[in-house]
PDB file of C-alpha atoms in Angstrom:
ATOM      1  CA  MET A   1     -42.396  -3.425  32.931  1.00  0.00           C
ATOM      2  CA  ARG A   2     -39.391  -5.764  31.313  1.00  0.00           C
ATOM      3  CA  SER A   3     -38.594  -8.798  33.099  1.00  0.00           C
ATOM      4  CA  ALA A   4     -34.767  -9.933  34.058  1.00  0.00           C
ATOM      5  CA  PRO A   5     -33.168 -11.695  31.616  1.00  0.00           C
ATOM      6  CA  ALA A   6     -33.529 -15.633  32.152  1.00  0.00           C
ATOM      7  CA  ALA A   7     -31.038 -16.833  34.395  1.00  0.00           C
ATOM      8  CA  GLY A   8     -28.944 -19.158  31.755  1.00  0.00           C
ATOM      9  CA  LEU A   9     -28.813 -15.895  29.529  1.00  0.00           C
ATOM     10  CA  LEU A  10     -26.915 -13.923  31.920  1.00  0.00           C
ATOM     11  CA  PRO A  11     -23.761 -15.739  31.872  1.00  0.00           C
ATOM     12  CA  LEU A  12     -23.605 -15.463  27.815  1.00  0.00           C
ATOM     13  CA  LEU A  13     -24.997 -11.940  28.028  1.00  0.00           C
ATOM     14  CA  LEU A  14     -22.312 -10.929  30.209  1.00  0.00           C
ATOM     15  CA  GLY A  15     -19.556 -12.540  28.141  1.00  0.00           C
ATOM     16  CA  LEU A  16     -21.248 -11.006  24.608  1.00  0.00           C
ATOM     17  CA  ARG A  17     -20.391  -7.238  26.527  1.00  0.00           C
ATOM     18  CA  LEU A  18     -16.944  -8.040  27.328  1.00  0.00           C
ATOM     19  CA  LEU A  19     -16.573  -9.052  23.828  1.00  0.00           C
ATOM     20  CA  LEU A  20     -17.704  -6.541  22.191  1.00  0.00           C
ATOM     21  CA  GLY A  21     -16.926  -3.709  24.897  1.00  0.00           C
ATOM     22  CA  GLY A  22     -12.896  -4.237  23.638  1.00  0.00           C
ATOM     23  CA  GLY A  23     -11.867  -4.868  27.765  1.00  0.00           C
ATOM     24  CA  ALA A  24      -9.144  -6.502  29.048  1.00  0.00           C
ATOM     25  CA  GLU A  25     -10.115 -10.027  28.250  1.00  0.00           C
ATOM     26  CA  ALA A  26     -10.573  -9.003  23.933  1.00  0.00           C
ATOM     27  CA  GLN A  27      -8.108 -10.758  22.161  1.00  0.00           C
ATOM     28  CA  TYR A  28      -8.025  -8.081  18.695  1.00  0.00           C
ATOM     29  CA  SER A  29      -9.665  -5.439  17.423  1.00  0.00           C
ATOM     30  CA  SER A  30     -10.493  -4.556  14.014  1.00  0.00           C
ATOM     31  CA  ASP A  31     -12.228  -2.098  11.706  1.00  0.00           C
ATOM     32  CA  LEU A  32     -13.053  -2.223   7.911  1.00  0.00           C
ATOM     33  CA  CYS A  33      -9.381  -0.845   7.612  1.00  0.00           C
ATOM     34  CA  ASN A  34      -7.027  -2.016  10.053  1.00  0.00           C
ATOM     35  CA  TRP A  35      -6.650  -4.716  12.084  1.00  0.00           C
ATOM     36  CA  LYS A  36      -4.258  -6.046  15.629  1.00  0.00           C
ATOM     37  CA  GLY A  37      -4.446  -9.155  16.852  1.00  0.00           C
ATOM     38  CA  SER A  38      -3.160 -11.606  19.309  1.00  0.00           C
ATOM     39  CA  GLY A  39      -1.846 -15.647  18.619  1.00  0.00           C
ATOM     40  CA  LEU A  40      -2.193 -16.138  21.851  1.00  0.00           C
ATOM     41  CA  THR A  41      -6.215 -17.073  20.893  1.00  0.00           C
ATOM     42  CA  HIS A  42      -4.303 -20.163  19.802  1.00  0.00           C
ATOM     43  CA  GLU A  43      -2.356 -20.523  22.461  1.00  0.00           C
ATOM     44  CA  SER A  44      -3.815 -24.175  22.065  1.00  0.00           C
ATOM     45  CA  HIS A  45      -4.814 -24.984  18.982  1.00  0.00           C
ATOM     46  CA  LYS A  46      -1.048 -23.891  16.910  1.00  0.00           C
ATOM     47  CA  LYS A  47      -1.737 -24.589  13.503  1.00  0.00           C
ATOM     48  CA  ASP A  48      -4.835 -22.356  13.677  1.00  0.00           C
ATOM     49  CA  VAL A  49      -5.714 -19.976  10.447  1.00  0.00           C
ATOM     50  CA  GLU A  50      -7.420 -17.520  10.868  1.00  0.00           C
ATOM     51  CA  GLN A  51      -9.519 -15.204   8.601  1.00  0.00           C
ATOM     52  CA  VAL A  52      -9.231 -11.291   7.898  1.00  0.00           C
ATOM     53  CA  TYR A  53     -11.390  -9.402   5.857  1.00  0.00           C
ATOM     54  CA  LEU A  54     -10.557  -5.748   5.943  1.00  0.00           C
ATOM     55  CA  ARG A  55     -12.540  -3.769   2.739  1.00  0.00           C
ATOM     56  CA  CYS A  56     -10.555  -0.556   2.169  1.00  0.00           C
ATOM     57  CA  SER A  57      -8.548   0.896  -0.597  1.00  0.00           C
ATOM     58  CA  GLU A  58      -5.557   1.233   2.320  1.00  0.00           C
ATOM     59  CA  GLY A  59      -4.901   0.391   5.848  1.00  0.00           C
ATOM     60  CA  SER A  60      -2.483  -2.462   7.728  1.00  0.00           C
ATOM     61  CA  ILE A  61      -2.055  -5.568  10.114  1.00  0.00           C
ATOM     62  CA  GLU A  62      -0.207  -5.695  13.231  1.00  0.00           C
ATOM     63  CA  TRP A  63       0.101  -9.509  14.543  1.00  0.00           C
ATOM     64  CA  MET A  64       0.666 -10.000  18.050  1.00  0.00           C
ATOM     65  CA  TYR A  65       2.822 -12.976  19.287  1.00  0.00           C
ATOM     66  CA  PRO A  66       2.005 -14.726  15.770  1.00  0.00           C
ATOM     67  CA  THR A  67       1.179 -18.099  15.747  1.00  0.00           C
ATOM     68  CA  GLY A  68      -0.842 -20.162  13.802  1.00  0.00           C
ATOM     69  CA  ALA A  69      -1.654 -18.298  10.346  1.00  0.00           C
ATOM     70  CA  LEU A  70      -3.847 -15.442   8.942  1.00  0.00           C
ATOM     71  CA  ILE A  71      -5.201 -15.450   5.516  1.00  0.00           C
ATOM     72  CA  VAL A  72      -5.891 -12.102   4.737  1.00  0.00           C
ATOM     73  CA  ASN A  73      -8.885 -10.667   2.431  1.00  0.00           C
ATOM     74  CA  LEU A  74      -8.377  -7.561   0.794  1.00  0.00           C
ATOM     75  CA  ARG A  75     -11.891  -6.972  -0.731  1.00  0.00           C
ATOM     76  CA  PRO A  76     -12.331  -3.181  -1.714  1.00  0.00           C
ATOM     77  CA  ASN A  77     -15.584  -1.725  -1.911  1.00  0.00           C
ATOM     78  CA  THR A  78     -15.752  -1.244  -5.904  1.00  0.00           C
ATOM     79  CA  SER A  79     -17.040  -3.627  -8.311  1.00  0.00           C
ATOM     80  CA  PRO A  80     -15.765  -7.099  -8.307  1.00  0.00           C
ATOM     81  CA  ALA A  81     -14.781  -7.116 -11.736  1.00  0.00           C
ATOM     82  CA  SER A  82     -12.281  -3.957 -11.374  1.00  0.00           C
ATOM     83  CA  TYR A  83     -10.243  -6.689  -8.895  1.00  0.00           C
ATOM     84  CA  LYS A  84      -8.140  -7.454 -11.706  1.00  0.00           C
ATOM     85  CA  HIS A  85      -7.091  -3.896 -12.486  1.00  0.00           C
ATOM     86  CA  LEU A  86      -6.082  -3.486  -9.130  1.00  0.00           C
ATOM     87  CA  THR A  87      -2.203  -3.837  -7.690  1.00  0.00           C
ATOM     88  CA  VAL A  88      -1.322  -4.763  -3.231  1.00  0.00           C
ATOM     89  CA  CYS A  89       1.719  -3.351  -1.880  1.00  0.00           C
ATOM     90  CA  ILE A  90       2.756  -3.703   1.373  1.00  0.00           C
ATOM     91  CA  LYS A  91       5.109  -2.371   3.388  1.00  0.00           C
ATOM     92  CA  PRO A  92       6.363  -4.408   6.662  1.00  0.00           C
ATOM     93  CA  PHE A  93       7.376  -2.570   9.447  1.00  0.00           C
ATOM     94  CA  LYS A  94      10.769  -1.896  10.186  1.00  0.00           C
ATOM     95  CA  ASP A  95      10.502  -4.301  13.548  1.00  0.00           C
ATOM     96  CA  SER A  96       8.432  -6.682  12.073  1.00  0.00           C
ATOM     97  CA  ALA A  97       9.315 -10.219  13.485  1.00  0.00           C
ATOM     98  CA  GLY A  98       8.393 -14.048  14.004  1.00  0.00           C
ATOM     99  CA  ALA A  99       5.903 -15.400  10.819  1.00  0.00           C
ATOM    100  CA  ASN A 100       6.735 -15.435   6.970  1.00  0.00           C
ATOM    101  CA  ILE A 101       4.053 -13.487   4.234  1.00  0.00           C
ATOM    102  CA  TYR A 102       3.231 -15.772   0.836  1.00  0.00           C
ATOM    103  CA  LEU A 103       1.542 -15.312  -1.502  1.00  0.00           C
ATOM    104  CA  GLU A 104      -1.594 -18.219  -2.353  1.00  0.00           C
ATOM    105  CA  LYS A 105      -3.241 -18.737  -5.045  1.00  0.00           C
ATOM    106  CA  THR A 106      -5.439 -22.151  -5.278  1.00  0.00           C
ATOM    107  CA  GLY A 107      -3.602 -23.844  -2.794  1.00  0.00           C
ATOM    108  CA  GLU A 108      -0.128 -23.056  -3.562  1.00  0.00           C
ATOM    109  CA  LEU A 109       2.453 -20.860  -1.195  1.00  0.00           C
ATOM    110  CA  LYS A 110       5.252 -18.224  -2.775  1.00  0.00           C
ATOM    111  CA  LEU A 111       7.294 -16.244  -0.457  1.00  0.00           C
ATOM    112  CA  LEU A 112       6.703 -12.957  -0.639  1.00  0.00           C
ATOM    113  CA  VAL A 113       8.805 -11.389   2.567  1.00  0.00           C
ATOM    114  CA  ARG A 114      11.307 -13.998   4.371  1.00  0.00           C
ATOM    115  CA  ASP A 115      11.107 -13.981   8.397  1.00  0.00           C
ATOM    116  CA  GLY A 116      13.730 -11.562   9.931  1.00  0.00           C
ATOM    117  CA  GLU A 117      13.916  -9.764   6.111  1.00  0.00           C
ATOM    118  CA  ARG A 118      15.203  -5.426   6.857  1.00  0.00           C
ATOM    119  CA  SER A 119      14.338  -3.470   4.314  1.00  0.00           C
ATOM    120  CA  PRO A 120      12.637  -0.935   6.337  1.00  0.00           C
ATOM    121  CA  SER A 121      11.999   0.894   2.918  1.00  0.00           C
ATOM    122  CA  LYS A 122      11.609  -1.773   0.799  1.00  0.00           C
ATOM    123  CA  VAL A 123       8.449  -2.509  -0.867  1.00  0.00           C
ATOM    124  CA  TYR A 124       5.961  -5.653  -1.874  1.00  0.00           C
ATOM    125  CA  CYS A 125       3.973  -5.341  -5.016  1.00  0.00           C
ATOM    126  CA  PHE A 126       1.700  -8.138  -6.929  1.00  0.00           C
ATOM    127  CA  GLY A 127      -0.911  -7.992  -8.803  1.00  0.00           C
ATOM    128  CA  TYR A 128      -4.316  -8.455  -7.503  1.00  0.00           C
ATOM    129  CA  GLU A 129      -5.350 -11.234  -9.513  1.00  0.00           C
ATOM    130  CA  GLN A 130      -1.894 -13.180  -8.194  1.00  0.00           C
ATOM    131  CA  GLY A 131      -3.644 -14.478  -4.871  1.00  0.00           C
ATOM    132  CA  GLY A 132      -4.565 -12.934  -1.873  1.00  0.00           C
ATOM    133  CA  LEU A 133      -1.183 -13.474   1.934  1.00  0.00           C
ATOM    134  CA  PHE A 134      -0.911 -16.050   3.952  1.00  0.00           C
ATOM    135  CA  VAL A 135       0.756 -15.063   6.742  1.00  0.00           C
ATOM    136  CA  GLU A 136       2.656 -18.056   8.678  1.00  0.00           C
ATOM    137  CA  ALA A 137       4.031 -17.637  12.045  1.00  0.00           C
ATOM    138  CA  THR A 138       7.359 -19.188  12.038  1.00  0.00           C
ATOM    139  CA  PRO A 139       8.586 -21.297  15.479  1.00  0.00           C
ATOM    140  CA  GLN A 140      10.277 -19.933  17.679  1.00  0.00           C
ATOM    141  CA  GLN A 141      11.029 -20.318  21.730  1.00  0.00           C
ATOM    142  CA  ASP A 142      10.008 -16.981  22.970  1.00  0.00           C
ATOM    143  CA  ILE A 143       6.757 -15.008  20.659  1.00  0.00           C
ATOM    144  CA  SER A 144       6.514 -12.662  23.816  1.00  0.00           C
ATOM    145  CA  ARG A 145       8.480  -9.720  21.537  1.00  0.00           C
ATOM    146  CA  LYS A 146       7.972 -10.757  18.427  1.00  0.00           C
ATOM    147  CA  ILE A 147       5.042  -8.350  16.123  1.00  0.00           C
ATOM    148  CA  THR A 148       4.563  -9.063  12.514  1.00  0.00           C
ATOM    149  CA  GLY A 149       2.754  -6.158  10.902  1.00  0.00           C
ATOM    150  CA  PHE A 150       2.947  -4.560   7.718  1.00  0.00           C
ATOM    151  CA  GLN A 151       1.023  -1.386   6.015  1.00  0.00           C
ATOM    152  CA  TYR A 152      -1.253  -2.469   2.655  1.00  0.00           C
ATOM    153  CA  GLU A 153      -2.579  -0.611  -0.347  1.00  0.00           C
ATOM    154  CA  LEU A 154      -4.423  -1.483  -3.619  1.00  0.00           C
ATOM    155  CA  MET A 155      -3.964   1.219  -6.033  1.00  0.00           C
ATOM    156  CA  SER A 156      -5.813   0.832 -10.043  1.00  0.00           C
ATOM    157  CA  ARG A 157      -2.904   0.237 -12.980  1.00  0.00           C
ATOM    158  CA  GLY A 158      -2.766   2.695 -15.273  1.00  0.00           C
ATOM    159  CA  ILE A 159      -2.687   6.757 -15.720  1.00  0.00           C
ATOM    160  CA  ALA A 160      -6.858   7.293 -15.688  1.00  0.00           C
ATOM    161  CA  SER A 161      -6.932   6.312 -12.184  1.00  0.00           C
ATOM    162  CA  ASP A 162      -3.839   8.519 -11.026  1.00  0.00           C
ATOM    163  CA  LEU A 163      -4.860  11.677 -12.275  1.00  0.00           C
ATOM    164  CA  HIS A 164      -7.792  11.654  -9.978  1.00  0.00           C
ATOM    165  CA  THR A 165      -5.821  10.969  -7.117  1.00  0.00           C
ATOM    166  CA  VAL A 166      -2.287  12.075  -7.141  1.00  0.00           C
ATOM    167  CA  SER A 167       0.138  15.542  -8.278  1.00  0.00           C
ATOM    168  CA  VAL A 168       0.009  16.117 -11.708  1.00  0.00           C
ATOM    169  CA  ILE A 169       3.353  18.352 -12.159  1.00  0.00           C
ATOM    170  CA  ARG A 170       5.265  19.534 -15.761  1.00  0.00           C
ATOM    171  CA  GLY A 171       9.019  19.596 -15.017  1.00  0.00           C
ATOM    172  CA  SER A 172      12.087  19.523 -15.432  1.00  0.00           C
ATOM    173  CA  ILE A 173      15.059  17.152 -13.416  1.00  0.00           C
ATOM    174  CA  ARG A 174      17.736  19.050 -11.431  1.00  0.00           C
ATOM    175  CA  ASP A 175      19.088  15.951  -9.625  1.00  0.00           C
ATOM    176  CA  VAL A 176      18.627  12.114  -9.028  1.00  0.00           C
ATOM    177  CA  THR A 177      19.753  10.533  -6.199  1.00  0.00           C
ATOM    178  CA  ASN A 178      20.847   6.618  -6.767  1.00  0.00           C
ATOM    179  CA  GLU A 179      20.225   4.015  -4.119  1.00  0.00           C
ATOM    180  CA  ALA A 180      21.232   0.667  -5.569  1.00  0.00           C
ATOM    181  CA  GLU A 181      20.144  -1.346  -2.149  1.00  0.00           C
ATOM    182  CA  GLU A 182      16.405  -0.416  -2.345  1.00  0.00           C
ATOM    183  CA  GLN A 183      16.643  -0.571  -6.267  1.00  0.00           C
ATOM    184  CA  GLU A 184      14.706   3.238  -6.246  1.00  0.00           C
ATOM    185  CA  SER A 185      15.735   6.430  -7.432  1.00  0.00           C
ATOM    186  CA  ILE A 186      15.147   9.836  -5.732  1.00  0.00           C
ATOM    187  CA  ILE A 187      14.254  12.740  -8.370  1.00  0.00           C
ATOM    188  CA  HIS A 188      15.000  16.272  -7.494  1.00  0.00           C
ATOM    189  CA  VAL A 189      12.213  18.353  -9.457  1.00  0.00           C
ATOM    190  CA  GLY A 190      11.700  21.456 -10.961  1.00  0.00           C
ATOM    191  CA  VAL A 191       8.266  22.633 -11.618  1.00  0.00           C
ATOM    192  CA  ASN A 192       7.522  24.484 -14.528  1.00  0.00           C
ATOM    193  CA  LYS A 193       3.782  23.883 -14.276  1.00  0.00           C
ATOM    194  CA  LEU A 194       1.627  22.528 -11.076  1.00  0.00           C
ATOM    195  CA  TYR A 195      -2.031  21.398 -12.678  1.00  0.00           C
ATOM    196  CA  ARG A 196      -3.043  20.187  -9.160  1.00  0.00           C
ATOM    197  CA  GLN A 197      -1.013  18.096  -5.724  1.00  0.00           C
ATOM    198  CA  LYS A 198      -1.793  16.874  -2.579  1.00  0.00           C
ATOM    199  CA  SER A 199       0.202  16.185   0.339  1.00  0.00           C
ATOM    200  CA  LYS A 200       2.206  19.332   0.113  1.00  0.00           C
ATOM    201  CA  VAL A 201       5.094  17.557  -1.646  1.00  0.00           C
ATOM    202  CA  PHE A 202       6.208  21.038  -3.569  1.00  0.00           C
ATOM    203  CA  GLN A 203       6.992  23.663  -2.138  1.00  0.00           C
ATOM    204  CA  LEU A 204       7.927  26.783  -3.467  1.00  0.00           C
ATOM    205  CA  THR A 205      11.562  27.761  -2.269  1.00  0.00           C
ATOM    206  CA  GLY A 206      13.344  30.974  -1.281  1.00  0.00           C
ATOM    207  CA  GLU A 207      12.940  34.067  -2.813  1.00  0.00           C
ATOM    208  CA  SER A 208      12.320  31.950  -5.943  1.00  0.00           C
ATOM    209  CA  GLY A 209       9.792  31.807  -5.634  1.00  0.00           C
ATOM    210  CA  ASN A 210       9.757  27.858  -7.972  1.00  0.00           C
ATOM    211  CA  TRP A 211       8.487  25.064  -7.078  1.00  0.00           C
ATOM    212  CA  ARG A 212      10.503  21.591  -5.669  1.00  0.00           C
ATOM    213  CA  GLY A 213       9.979  18.773  -4.499  1.00  0.00           C
ATOM    214  CA  GLN A 214      11.223  14.538  -4.595  1.00  0.00           C
ATOM    215  CA  ILE A 215       9.320  12.202  -5.162  1.00  0.00           C
ATOM    216  CA  LYS A 216      10.872   8.366  -5.595  1.00  0.00           C
ATOM    217  CA  THR A 217      10.698   6.223  -8.937  1.00  0.00           C
ATOM    218  CA  LEU A 218      11.399   2.675 -10.272  1.00  0.00           C
ATOM    219  CA  LEU A 219      15.945   2.477 -10.187  1.00  0.00           C
ATOM    220  CA  GLU A 220      14.854   0.415 -13.783  1.00  0.00           C
ATOM    221  CA  CYS A 221      13.601   3.628 -15.605  1.00  0.00           C
ATOM    222  CA  GLY A 222      16.895   5.035 -15.178  1.00  0.00           C
ATOM    223  CA  VAL A 223      16.094   8.313 -14.945  1.00  0.00           C
ATOM    224  CA  ARG A 224      19.089  10.707 -15.244  1.00  0.00           C
ATOM    225  CA  PRO A 225      19.075  14.781 -15.350  1.00  0.00           C
ATOM    226  CA  GLY A 226      19.016  17.090 -18.413  1.00  0.00           C
ATOM    227  CA  ASP A 227      17.394  18.729 -20.843  1.00  0.00           C
ATOM    228  CA  GLY A 228      13.703  18.807 -21.237  1.00  0.00           C
ATOM    229  CA  ASP A 229      10.223  18.954 -19.772  1.00  0.00           C
ATOM    230  CA  PHE A 230       8.212  15.757 -18.014  1.00  0.00           C
ATOM    231  CA  LEU A 231       4.597  14.456 -16.937  1.00  0.00           C
ATOM    232  CA  PHE A 232       5.229  13.492 -13.924  1.00  0.00           C
ATOM    233  CA  THR A 233       2.257  11.852 -12.482  1.00  0.00           C
ATOM    234  CA  GLY A 234       2.689  10.967  -8.671  1.00  0.00           C
ATOM    235  CA  ARG A 235       0.983   9.435  -6.574  1.00  0.00           C
ATOM    236  CA  MET A 236       1.230   9.574  -2.815  1.00  0.00           C
ATOM    237  CA  HIS A 237       2.274   5.457  -1.433  1.00  0.00           C
ATOM    238  CA  PHE A 238       3.053   5.136   2.295  1.00  0.00           C
ATOM    239  CA  GLY A 239       3.253   8.918   2.576  1.00  0.00           C
ATOM    240  CA  GLU A 240       5.936   9.577   0.161  1.00  0.00           C
ATOM    241  CA  ALA A 241       4.899  10.685  -3.861  1.00  0.00           C
ATOM    242  CA  ARG A 242       5.847   7.840  -6.560  1.00  0.00           C
ATOM    243  CA  LEU A 243       5.528   7.347  -9.809  1.00  0.00           C
ATOM    244  CA  GLY A 244       6.413   5.123 -12.238  1.00  0.00           C
ATOM    245  CA  CYS A 245       8.849   5.657 -15.399  1.00  0.00           C
ATOM    246  CA  ALA A 246       7.915   9.296 -16.607  1.00  0.00           C
ATOM    247  CA  PRO A 247       7.405  10.254 -20.302  1.00  0.00           C
ATOM    248  CA  ARG A 248       8.707  13.364 -21.445  1.00  0.00           C
ATOM    249  CA  PHE A 249       6.339  16.094 -22.383  1.00  0.00           C
ATOM    250  CA  LYS A 250       6.440  15.925 -25.465  1.00  0.00           C
ATOM    251  CA  ASP A 251       5.518  12.118 -25.749  1.00  0.00           C
ATOM    252  CA  PHE A 252       2.698  13.011 -23.229  1.00  0.00           C
ATOM    253  CA  GLN A 253       1.365  15.870 -25.506  1.00  0.00           C
ATOM    254  CA  ARG A 254       1.895  13.616 -28.824  1.00  0.00           C
ATOM    255  CA  MET A 255      -0.366  10.420 -26.977  1.00  0.00           C
ATOM    256  CA  TYR A 256      -3.301  13.041 -25.368  1.00  0.00           C
ATOM    257  CA  LYS A 257      -4.027  14.380 -28.743  1.00  0.00           C
ATOM    258  CA  GLU A 258      -3.908  11.107 -30.448  1.00  0.00           C
ATOM    259  CA  ALA A 259      -6.809  10.035 -27.007  1.00  0.00           C
ATOM    260  CA  LYS A 260      -8.205  13.073 -27.645  1.00  0.00           C
ATOM    261  CA  ASP A 261      -9.012  12.396 -31.149  1.00  0.00           C
ATOM    262  CA  LYS A 262     -10.791   8.822 -29.998  1.00  0.00           C
ATOM    263  CA  GLY A 263     -12.327  10.482 -26.940  1.00  0.00           C
ATOM    264  CA  LEU A 264     -10.354   7.837 -24.889  1.00  0.00           C
ATOM    265  CA  ASN A 265      -8.801  10.440 -23.146  1.00  0.00           C
ATOM    266  CA  PRO A 266      -9.850  10.421 -19.523  1.00  0.00           C
ATOM    267  CA  CYS A 267      -9.409  13.861 -18.014  1.00  0.00           C
ATOM    268  CA  GLU A 268      -8.488  17.512 -19.248  1.00  0.00           C
ATOM    269  CA  ILE A 269      -5.573  18.800 -17.747  1.00  0.00           C
ATOM    270  CA  GLY A 270      -4.202  20.857 -20.939  1.00  0.00           C
ATOM    271  CA  PRO A 271      -1.193  20.013 -22.532  1.00  0.00           C
ATOM    272  CA  ASP A 272      -0.146  23.332 -23.543  1.00  0.00           C
TER     273      ASP A 272
END
């Protein structure tokens, strides 16, 4: 027969149950990918700095009533030796407000997103080795309606990782829409050969039975419609298909052959 817990332990056990049960008293929730918290836990210590640890390649941060600061530690489940090859991207929520977001390295801060900056589709990227994320609440008369939040993604640099995770097609550029304010271009692609795709970016159209779709890229790539085939190796990025500056297919064939001759090609997709 089990004995009842000692009287002195009852308050502690009840407190643990409330905390672990996620009841009305809990001030934050977290899993390995996402964190949601409240600055109300800092009410009596305005300068508190809270550590947040996340272990996924993508997720989100949502900080209600921001006060004090957060240090966001992104620690993906990969070898630490591979961290130097990672790029971190964040996309603030549309109505994110109440805090500045900085890059922090060895005590030095570099402003990444200013509080109140309104660019709904803007994405901010930096190399993992450039530092971590430091989110600092700005002085507010009323924090009751302030929520600072953003999505994050970690990506491996280079075509080797992309070929295992993205859509891979050979196609032509039918049209390009440039969006100067967002510093990006929308490429309207006609598909000649579909090697692989995810998330149904490219769809069969009408009676012609041709595959078509849209991909976003950097405005600085200078993409223009015209003749010639391109190899598109985009990936899903915050729910959209994106890619770097794409090589013409004949240039890819040359690079592919050189890599294959040296035994360095990371995958087989059939360059013909």
